[in-house]
Amino acid sequence: MSTLTDLTQRMASGEVEIVDLTHTLDPDFPVIILPPEFGQCARFRMEEVSAYDHRGPAWKWHNISMSEHTGTHFDAPVHWISGRDVPNGAVDEIPAEKLVGPVVVIDCSEGSAQDDDFELTPEIIEAWEAEHGRIPEDAWVLMRTDWSKRRGADYLNMREDGPHSPGPTPDAMRLLAEERNIRGFGTETVGTDAGQGAHYTPPYPAHFILHGAGKLGLQCLANLDQLPATGAILIAPPLKIRNGTGSPLRVLALVEK
Ligand code: MN
């Protein structure tokens, strides 16, 4: 039997399950808030064009608008200044074979429940590898924090000194991007960086180091608690926006039961 016939049969029988890692795109979903001197990310908006009425008697449709970085979304290398000259660094230029591939999940949910500023460190990555094996080259690495279960103001978790949410340290990102040569890094929070990521050197190390190395980002992911540590396949194709820096998208995982 061919590999794909085998796969479709296992999907039909439920031996291979599809897990949706995507939040619903609606106007209430929080977007990142930058200090007021900077341009801001737009929330999702939807206006009705017609709804089986005089504006279009047999059809219903909407016009929509949003930022490239609204909702569950993809970050391309050109999103960051460190990646501005990376070849094929815009969403429309990323090779299609980078949009489907292996994924591993590092579970940081316990630590993140206790500490809003929980850090993913090289020590945690190495402990994960001692249990699950070395992170494969060209794999997506997702940081599970269960942050996607938060609602309302708790999601951005804004305080007087800015947002507080978990994320990776600069050394963790160097290990993943430079030594493990991963494909990309994804989180459940509003960005790939910690809420307080501006205070690291370099600031926003996930963005700076990942994109500088031509790697990809995913954020606002959900349901990471339904993924195994290893062995799943991630399907994450952004919209093909010319010179786009990112895109909302539907993120799916194939998981063997
Ligand atoms: Mn983004």
Coordinates of C-alpha atoms and ligand atoms in Angstrom, one line a residue:
M1 CA 0.0 0.0 0.0
S2 CA 1.3 3.5 -0.8
T3 CA 2.2 5.8 2.1
L4 CA -0.6 8.2 1.3
T5 CA -3.3 5.5 0.9
D6 CA -2.2 4.1 4.3
L7 CA -2.4 7.6 5.8
T8 CA -5.9 8.3 4.5
Q9 CA -7.1 5.0 5.8
R10 CA -5.6 5.6 9.2
M11 CA -7.2 9.1 9.2
A12 CA -10.6 7.6 8.3
S13 CA -10.3 5.0 11.1
G14 CA -9.2 7.5 13.7
E15 CA -5.8 6.0 14.2
V16 CA -4.4 9.3 12.9
E17 CA -6.3 12.3 14.3
I18 CA -6.3 15.9 13.2
V19 CA -5.9 18.4 16.1
D20 CA -6.8 22.0 15.4
L21 CA -4.3 24.4 17.1
T22 CA -6.2 27.5 16.0
H23 CA -8.2 30.1 17.9
T24 CA -11.4 31.4 16.3
L25 CA -10.7 34.7 14.5
D26 CA -13.1 37.3 15.9
P27 CA -13.0 41.0 17.0
D28 CA -12.7 40.1 20.6
F29 CA -9.5 38.1 20.3
P30 CA -6.6 40.1 21.9
V31 CA -3.8 41.5 19.8
I32 CA -0.4 42.6 21.0
I33 CA -0.3 46.2 22.4
L34 CA 3.0 48.1 21.9
P35 CA 4.0 51.2 23.8
P36 CA 1.9 54.2 22.5
E37 CA 4.8 55.8 20.5
F38 CA 4.7 52.8 18.1
G39 CA 2.2 51.8 15.4
Q40 CA -0.4 49.3 16.6
C41 CA -1.6 45.9 15.4
A42 CA -5.3 45.9 14.3
R43 CA -7.9 43.6 15.6
F44 CA -10.0 41.4 13.3
R45 CA -13.0 43.3 11.7
M46 CA -15.8 41.9 9.6
E47 CA -18.5 43.8 7.7
E48 CA -21.4 42.3 5.9
V49 CA -21.5 42.9 2.1
S50 CA -24.8 41.1 1.6
A51 CA -26.9 38.4 3.4
Y52 CA -29.4 36.9 0.9
D53 CA -31.0 40.3 0.6
H54 CA -31.3 43.3 -1.8
R55 CA -27.5 43.7 -1.8
G56 CA -27.2 40.1 -3.1
P57 CA -30.3 38.0 -3.1
A58 CA -28.8 34.6 -3.3
W59 CA -25.5 35.0 -1.4
K60 CA -23.9 36.1 1.9
W61 CA -20.4 37.4 2.2
H62 CA -18.2 39.7 4.3
N63 CA -15.3 42.1 3.8
I64 CA -12.7 41.5 6.5
S65 CA -9.6 43.4 7.7
M66 CA -6.9 42.8 10.3
S67 CA -3.2 42.9 10.9
E68 CA -0.9 40.3 9.4
H69 CA -0.2 39.5 13.1
T70 CA -3.8 39.1 14.4
G71 CA -5.1 35.9 16.0
T72 CA -3.3 32.6 15.5
H73 CA -0.7 33.7 13.1
F74 CA 2.6 33.0 11.3
D75 CA 5.8 35.2 11.5
A76 CA 8.1 35.3 8.4
P77 CA 11.8 36.2 8.7
V78 CA 11.2 39.6 7.2
H79 CA 9.0 40.5 10.2
W80 CA 12.2 41.4 12.1
I81 CA 15.0 43.7 11.2
S82 CA 17.5 40.8 11.8
G83 CA 15.7 38.9 9.0
R84 CA 15.2 41.7 6.5
D85 CA 17.8 40.4 4.1
V86 CA 17.1 36.7 4.5
P87 CA 16.5 35.1 1.1
N88 CA 12.9 34.1 0.5
G89 CA 12.0 35.7 3.8
A90 CA 8.5 37.0 3.0
V91 CA 5.4 34.8 3.4
D92 CA 4.8 34.5 -0.4
E93 CA 8.4 33.4 -0.9
I94 CA 8.7 30.7 1.8
P95 CA 9.0 27.3 0.0
A96 CA 5.9 25.2 0.3
E97 CA 7.9 22.3 1.8
K98 CA 8.6 24.4 4.9
L99 CA 4.8 24.6 5.6
V100 CA 4.3 21.0 6.4
G101 CA 6.7 19.1 8.7
P102 CA 7.6 17.5 12.0
V103 CA 6.8 19.1 15.3
V104 CA 8.0 18.6 18.9
V105 CA 6.4 20.0 22.0
I106 CA 8.2 21.2 25.1
D107 CA 5.8 21.1 28.1
C108 CA 6.3 24.2 30.2
S109 CA 2.7 24.3 31.5
E110 CA 3.6 23.5 35.2
G111 CA 6.2 26.2 35.5
S112 CA 4.0 28.7 33.6
A113 CA 1.1 28.0 36.0
Q114 CA 3.4 29.1 38.9
D115 CA 5.3 32.0 37.2
D116 CA 3.7 34.3 34.6
D117 CA 7.3 35.2 33.5
F118 CA 8.4 31.6 33.2
E119 CA 11.5 31.2 31.0
L120 CA 12.3 28.4 28.5
T121 CA 16.0 27.8 29.1
P122 CA 18.7 25.6 27.5
E123 CA 18.6 23.5 30.7
I124 CA 14.9 22.8 30.1
I125 CA 15.6 21.9 26.5
E126 CA 18.4 19.6 27.4
A127 CA 16.3 17.9 30.1
W128 CA 13.6 17.4 27.4
E129 CA 16.1 15.9 25.0
A130 CA 17.4 13.5 27.8
E131 CA 13.8 12.1 27.9
H132 CA 12.7 12.3 24.3
G133 CA 15.9 12.4 22.2
R134 CA 17.6 15.2 20.3
I135 CA 15.3 17.7 18.6
P136 CA 15.4 16.7 15.0
E137 CA 16.8 19.1 12.4
D138 CA 14.3 21.3 10.6
A139 CA 11.5 20.5 13.1
W140 CA 9.0 23.0 14.5
V141 CA 9.4 23.4 18.3
L142 CA 6.4 24.5 20.3
M143 CA 6.4 25.8 23.8
R144 CA 3.4 24.5 25.7
T145 CA 2.3 26.8 28.5
D146 CA -1.5 26.3 28.5
W147 CA -1.7 30.1 28.1
S148 CA -4.3 29.5 25.4
K149 CA -6.8 28.6 28.1
R150 CA -6.7 32.1 29.5
R151 CA -9.5 34.5 28.6
G152 CA -10.0 38.3 28.5
A153 CA -7.4 40.5 30.2
D154 CA -5.5 37.5 31.6
Y155 CA -4.3 36.6 28.2
L156 CA -2.1 39.7 27.6
N157 CA -1.7 40.0 31.4
M158 CA -0.8 43.7 31.2
R159 CA 0.6 45.4 34.3
E160 CA 2.0 48.9 34.9
D161 CA 5.4 47.7 33.5
G162 CA 3.9 46.0 30.5
P163 CA 2.7 42.5 29.7
H164 CA 3.8 39.4 31.6
S165 CA 3.8 36.0 29.9
P166 CA 6.2 33.1 29.5
G167 CA 8.9 32.9 26.7
P168 CA 12.4 31.7 25.8
T169 CA 15.7 33.2 26.9
P170 CA 18.3 34.4 24.3
D171 CA 20.4 31.3 25.1
A172 CA 17.5 29.0 24.5
M173 CA 16.8 30.6 21.1
R174 CA 20.5 30.4 20.1
L175 CA 20.5 26.7 21.0
L176 CA 17.3 26.0 19.0
A177 CA 18.1 28.2 16.0
E178 CA 21.9 27.7 15.7
E179 CA 22.7 24.4 17.2
R180 CA 19.5 22.4 16.5
N181 CA 18.8 24.2 13.3
I182 CA 15.0 24.1 13.9
R183 CA 12.5 25.2 11.3
G184 CA 10.6 27.5 13.6
F185 CA 9.3 28.2 17.1
G186 CA 5.7 28.5 18.3
T187 CA 3.9 29.6 21.4
E188 CA 0.5 29.9 22.9
T189 CA 1.0 33.5 23.9
V190 CA 0.5 36.7 21.8
G191 CA 4.1 36.6 20.6
T192 CA 7.0 34.2 20.3
D193 CA 8.8 36.2 22.9
A194 CA 8.0 36.6 26.6
G195 CA 5.8 39.5 27.7
Q196 CA 8.9 41.1 29.2
G197 CA 11.1 40.1 26.2
A198 CA 12.2 43.7 25.6
H199 CA 14.5 43.5 28.6
Y200 CA 16.7 40.7 27.3
T201 CA 19.9 41.2 25.3
P202 CA 19.1 41.2 22.4
P203 CA 15.6 42.6 23.0
Y204 CA 12.9 40.1 21.8
P205 CA 15.4 37.3 21.4
A206 CA 12.9 34.8 19.8
H207 CA 12.1 37.3 17.0
F208 CA 15.7 38.6 16.7
I209 CA 17.5 35.2 16.7
L210 CA 14.9 33.1 14.9
H211 CA 14.2 35.5 12.1
G212 CA 17.9 36.5 11.7
A213 CA 18.6 32.8 11.2
G214 CA 15.8 32.5 8.6
K215 CA 13.5 30.6 10.9
L216 CA 9.7 30.9 11.2
G217 CA 7.4 31.8 14.1
L218 CA 3.9 30.8 15.2
Q219 CA 1.9 32.4 18.0
C220 CA -1.5 32.4 19.7
L221 CA -1.6 28.6 19.2
A222 CA -4.2 26.5 21.1
N223 CA -4.6 22.9 22.2
L224 CA -1.0 22.1 22.5
D225 CA -2.0 19.9 25.4
Q226 CA -3.4 17.5 22.8
L227 CA -0.1 17.0 21.1
P228 CA 2.6 14.3 21.9
A229 CA 6.1 15.5 22.8
T230 CA 7.3 14.0 19.5
G231 CA 6.0 12.3 16.3
A232 CA 3.2 14.7 15.1
I233 CA 3.2 16.6 11.8
L234 CA 2.4 20.3 11.7
I235 CA 0.5 21.9 8.8
A236 CA 1.0 25.7 8.9
P237 CA 0.7 27.5 5.5
P238 CA 0.3 31.3 5.8
L239 CA -1.6 33.3 3.2
K240 CA 0.5 34.0 0.1
I241 CA 0.6 37.8 0.6
R242 CA 3.2 39.5 -1.6
N243 CA 6.0 40.8 0.6
G244 CA 3.9 39.8 3.6
T245 CA 5.6 39.7 7.1
G246 CA 3.1 37.3 8.5
S247 CA -0.4 36.0 8.2
P248 CA -3.4 34.6 10.2
L249 CA -3.8 31.0 9.4
R250 CA -5.4 27.7 10.4
V251 CA -2.8 25.5 12.1
L252 CA -3.4 21.7 12.2
A253 CA -1.5 18.8 13.5
L254 CA -1.6 15.1 12.4
V255 CA -1.3 13.0 15.6
E256 CA -1.0 9.2 15.7
K257 CA -3.3 7.7 18.4
Ligands
MN1 MN 3.6 38.1 14.8

